[in-house]
Amino acid sequence: MQSSRSKPCSCPSLKLREVASMYFTLVAAFLVILVVALQGSAPRQNDFPYKVPLDPQGLLELSWNVSYPEQVVHFQLLIRELHFGLLFGMSDRGEFENADLAVLWSDGHNSYFGDAWSDAKGQLHMDSQQDYQLLGARRAPEGLYLLFRRAFSTCDPKDYLIEDGTVHLIYGILEKPVHSLQAINVSALHGGLQRVQLLKPNISIPQLPRDMKSMEITAPDVVIPSQETTYWCYMAELPEGFPKHHIIMYEPVVTAGNEALVHHMEVFQCAADFDSFPHYNGPCDSKMKPERLNYCRHVLAAWAMGAQAFYYPEEAGLAFGGPGSSRYLRLEIHYHNPLVFKGRRDSSGIRLYYTATLRPYDAGIMELGLVYTPVMAIPPGEDSFILTGYCTDKCTQLALPSAGIRIFASQLHTHLAGRKVVTVLSRHGRERQVVNADSHYSPHFQEIRMLKEVVAVFPGDELITTCTYNTEDRSRATVGGFGILEEMCVNYVHYYPQTQLELCKSAVDPGYLHRYFNLVNRFNDEEVCMCPQVSVPEQFYSIPWNTFNRDVLRSLYGFAPISVHCNKSSAVRFPGQWEKQPLPSITERLQEPSPRCPPSPGAQPAAPVPLHLGQLRR
Amino acid sequence: MQSSRSKPCSCPSLKLREVASMYFTLVAAFLVILVVALQGSAPRQNDFPYKVPLDPQGLLELSWNVSYPEQVVHFQLLIRELHFGLLFGMSDRGEFENADLAVLWSDGHNSYFGDAWSDAKGQLHMDSQQDYQLLGARRAPEGLYLLFRRAFSTCDPKDYLIEDGTVHLIYGILEKPVHSLQAINVSALHGGLQRVQLLKPNISIPQLPRDMKSMEITAPDVVIPSQETTYWCYMAELPEGFPKHHIIMYEPVVTAGNEALVHHMEVFQCAADFDSFPHYNGPCDSKMKPERLNYCRHVLAAWAMGAQAFYYPEEAGLAFGGPGSSRYLRLEIHYHNPLVFKGRRDSSGIRLYYTATLRPYDAGIMELGLVYTPVMAIPPGEDSFILTGYCTDKCTQLALPSAGIRIFASQLHTHLAGRKVVTVLSRHGRERQVVNADSHYSPHFQEIRMLKEVVAVFPGDELITTCTYNTEDRSRATVGGFGILEEMCVNYVHYYPQTQLELCKSAVDPGYLHRYFNLVNRFNDEEVCMCPQVSVPEQFYSIPWNTFNRDVLRSLYGFAPISVHCNKSSAVRFPGQWEKQPLPSITERLQEPSPRCPPSPGAQPAAPVPLHLGQLRR
């Protein structure tokens, strides 16, 4: 390491400086061309089934594949305009500090590739164990392809652990020559982040029927607003008399050139309670948007950047059309336009594939987690406050068929303070299986995710959904509710066969919460308003937050009985006693899987790999 | 690994069984002699400065040394009577489950050495990374010497991390031939545990003065009672008119043959308030023991098995003799006699080395931690409940000299529920340094330990002592106090120059505790007795313990103001306001040091090492 690092410095420093200043004037036009493949043959296109642009201009494009037997991700990074190298890596939430990075850098003469990490101040360090392993570099007309691999888990405490769920990828462009890794100033870098699900499930595509038809729900030539964030709403309509069909697959339709702008898209079905819905085509937050569109909330399809086509399992399809089902659909597109491009036109949307030959089972969507109620609140200033919602044994006993249901997909949902979400299946008080988990959850990246393994849920099972929130930037309590600054903790699970159970959620018993307000009032000798006419949010807002009041709220949520919503629809409960139910108790926790470390010989020495560069050209 | 493990099985199994049964009848007399040194020369005696018997009969004797530059411990294990092998290793608290083990085993023909671990059920597994590295085996008239080394930290999650403080060593004797590691039944093994401080500090011995004299405080030919545990008390007396001296060193005097029975010894000085103390020589818990002996609690010297001589720093000595100092000393010996030997005679004790040429500074002893008061309590059924005692900035500001004090040794103290103790120095709200820590603390192994680094404490610094307790076997709350079933959290720090500050401790404000009782009462709708005439312990005993009451008590201790004892002696406070003081706040925690892993090539493959055995003999 010592020798290779000092190599660039062995040139006389004066000359280097001259050369460097020459580069600075030309830097935007420079293209460093790598001509060596270190190992292996050139990758074929279908070796990398997953693809995502990293930057808003699409200059960096990441493709990858996942090998579960090897527990390794292979990356192919296309760099359309290489200047003096780049950083690519992963970090907890997309920050450049405490990140795990693969770095390609050039001093103008020589180029190097190495595995590095950034400390809490953003300073780069060569990693003592080289776990981003360079496999090759290939020049093509469209740019430079870098190929490298990375084990899910390296057992190096400086490294990021690649887990299921969201991974925050980061990139940074080196626009000037750098003479060593340590000289890179991360804070001055032009870079950004992109969220993806790296560990895509390895699912075989079910047989598709011959009579399959498709229907595009797309935005009609929208001019993307020149602002960073737009939620675009467009109302579509099924033909009159459209009979019941099964949606068996859907895929994104993204207008060519807008791949980096179309962040996520969802198709919602409207409530059957209304005979008609107004047409609308405009921003979702516009004052012009008809009120009634708020009743279009039943998810039919959801896609987010990096996701592929979604296939229903062979035995099931999502029913739409027919009596008791609204003809009205709402398409919502999140345009992410940080560079504020003007006048870009877009006709993206989702293509639904459906069949009239109904499959054996209707698929259903069930809401797990917390009831949307202010009794579940998060104190301000917390970096990781946890709330838990329960689908109890009593509810599944009553509502699920004896053969059980199969959960095959899941969409996690919180509002802006959500940081982690996990649902665990518990049977007889023992945790059995993770239904879906995202330890790097972002409210800005909500996909419907196929589960790696279908989860069977039987009567008497419990489904426990836990959300972790960050309220460090808030000065008053965040209560549960529908508002974007209120919070939710939901897992929409997709399952079959469909049952009457639409909602299996909980919230703390309001009587116990009242005792809490009482207790806080007396303990702190302060005036928390206890008058019955004051709302729960007002009571939470009036609490003087300190560690005691915070800890006791946490203890309350971990102890007090719950009110269970075991509902056929959001308003109709199953018959039974659902108030003051005991908290499910867990006698056996799931063990954290101990990470599989790469065998010792796999790790490479802590030295940058020199690359044989072609000539620098303008 | 496969080949070497299957080797023994290649012999016809019938023959093996015959051979084995022959052995069983002779097993006690068998001596397997190893004649091969795998590597390196025979160790010299002074290569291993630390020595401890492992078993009560002294058949297994462990010697070791510590290399801090290499971060490695070298072990030399003397096996006086080898049967068919042995297990030696480390575990959290001396249990055979989840232990990290070096195993020597023989099938009667071949012997093997390997690094293994036991799971939660006690089943042995070969470790995938061999970190106990065999260096050699040597036959001698007294028995077989095994030499091996082990890095402090291996970064293998199955391995024990060797830290400062107590290490629970375990051993087990294989009395029958075993054909594989997996065949060893740990639960049926004859074995035991021994506690030692493995990572002895690397301190150079100070120059000793020429006029140094010594004095033995030893038990006068005691017959060790034939019971597992005896605390023996013996009163000694300094000559009349004995002037002030400095104790500058002391060492154990252990009667030959009793090395495995003498568990620990302490010399206490009696209170100067009484002119005389009765003579006594008998068990400390005897009804015949005079009451007044309870006033002999000032520690002059303390030794525990495995400890060596204790040296005061060159600049300081512990004053004894002279006016204002009692002539009476109490020697306390803990005899640990699990095999219930009868009629063993013992004259062990401690030899004090002292000088009349007083050193520049008197050494002092200061008590940090919690006040002995029932207001600090631990709920029943807890596996790790934490209590914290504070020596506040206000107290050190008042009581310490501006040049500060130097802490050079520390004795951690709790009663039977104590599991961990740590004292941290904090300055301006930032944790700076660990004063002393024991993550495997045992109340049965209380040594005065020299610190690896002398800790300088200045006016305004805070010393925060945290104890972790286990009350899983208890059904009612454990309150603070003097009784053996009550608890303490104390760090006796040895320092110089001596100051007037003898006690710098804290406890929760009693008013806030009263609010807690009140709160618990109302919240649970239960009858916790609140009447003022009922004692704090009675109030704690009447609490219906559930997670809420437990969590809120924890929150209270983490929030409520404290009563500070900033005392010249146990009864005399420094002037000032010491009630309802704010809890010290910590804005920056000490980082856990990330373990240094051995370089990859150092780890050996996961295969047992075959040993070349000599012939089996009777």
mmCIF file of C-alpha atoms in Angstrom, chain A residues 157-158 512 515-516 519 522-525 546-548 551-552 555-556 558-559 600 603, chain B residues 157 512 515-516 519 522-525 546-548 551-552 555-556 558-559 594 600 603:
data_model
loop_
_atom_site.group_PDB
_atom_site.id
_atom_site.type_symbol
_atom_site.label_atom_id
_atom_site.label_comp_id
_atom_site.label_asym_id
_atom_site.label_seq_id
_atom_site.Cartn_x
_atom_site.Cartn_y
_atom_site.Cartn_z
ATOM 1 C CA PRO A 157 -16.795 -3.136 10.745
ATOM 2 C CA LYS A 158 -16.032 -0.235 8.383
ATOM 3 C CA TYR A 512 -54.191 4.299 29.574
ATOM 4 C CA ARG A 515 -53.422 7.989 32.787
ATOM 5 C CA TYR A 516 -50.140 8.890 31.137
ATOM 6 C CA LEU A 519 -49.009 11.035 35.504
ATOM 7 C CA ARG A 522 -48.397 15.302 38.495
ATOM 8 C CA PHE A 523 -44.810 14.173 38.190
ATOM 9 C CA ASN A 524 -43.567 17.320 36.505
ATOM 10 C CA ASP A 525 -45.670 19.756 38.530
ATOM 11 C CA ASN A 546 -37.772 15.669 28.847
ATOM 12 C CA THR A 547 -36.159 12.249 29.059
ATOM 13 C CA PHE A 548 -38.541 11.127 31.790
ATOM 14 C CA ASP A 551 -39.169 7.251 28.530
ATOM 15 C CA VAL A 552 -42.479 6.842 30.316
ATOM 16 C CA SER A 555 -42.853 2.340 28.621
ATOM 17 C CA LEU A 556 -46.581 2.992 28.277
ATOM 18 C CA GLY A 558 -44.695 -1.256 25.704
ATOM 19 C CA PHE A 559 -47.109 -2.085 28.488
ATOM 20 C CA SER A 600 -9.962 -15.061 4.356
ATOM 21 C CA ALA A 603 -10.062 -10.420 0.839
ATOM 22 C CA PRO B 157 -18.155 -13.892 16.535
ATOM 23 C CA TYR B 512 -38.626 12.188 43.395
ATOM 24 C CA ARG B 515 -43.382 10.766 43.370
ATOM 25 C CA TYR B 516 -42.503 7.482 41.714
ATOM 26 C CA LEU B 519 -47.277 7.417 40.244
ATOM 27 C CA ARG B 522 -52.188 5.610 40.698
ATOM 28 C CA PHE B 523 -51.228 4.133 37.368
ATOM 29 C CA ASN B 524 -51.676 0.535 38.419
ATOM 30 C CA ASP B 525 -54.781 1.071 40.535
ATOM 31 C CA ASN B 546 -44.366 -5.342 35.680
ATOM 32 C CA THR B 547 -42.513 -3.910 32.707
ATOM 33 C CA PHE B 548 -44.120 -0.510 33.144
ATOM 34 C CA ASP B 551 -39.233 0.903 33.010
ATOM 35 C CA VAL B 552 -40.489 3.956 34.855
ATOM 36 C CA SER B 555 -36.499 6.366 33.662
ATOM 37 C CA LEU B 556 -36.676 7.966 37.109
ATOM 38 C CA GLY B 558 -32.065 8.467 34.501
ATOM 39 C CA PHE B 559 -33.874 11.732 35.071
ATOM 40 C CA SER B 594 -13.012 -1.446 17.588
ATOM 41 C CA SER B 600 -5.861 -13.049 7.842
ATOM 42 C CA ALA B 603 -5.715 -17.725 11.375
#
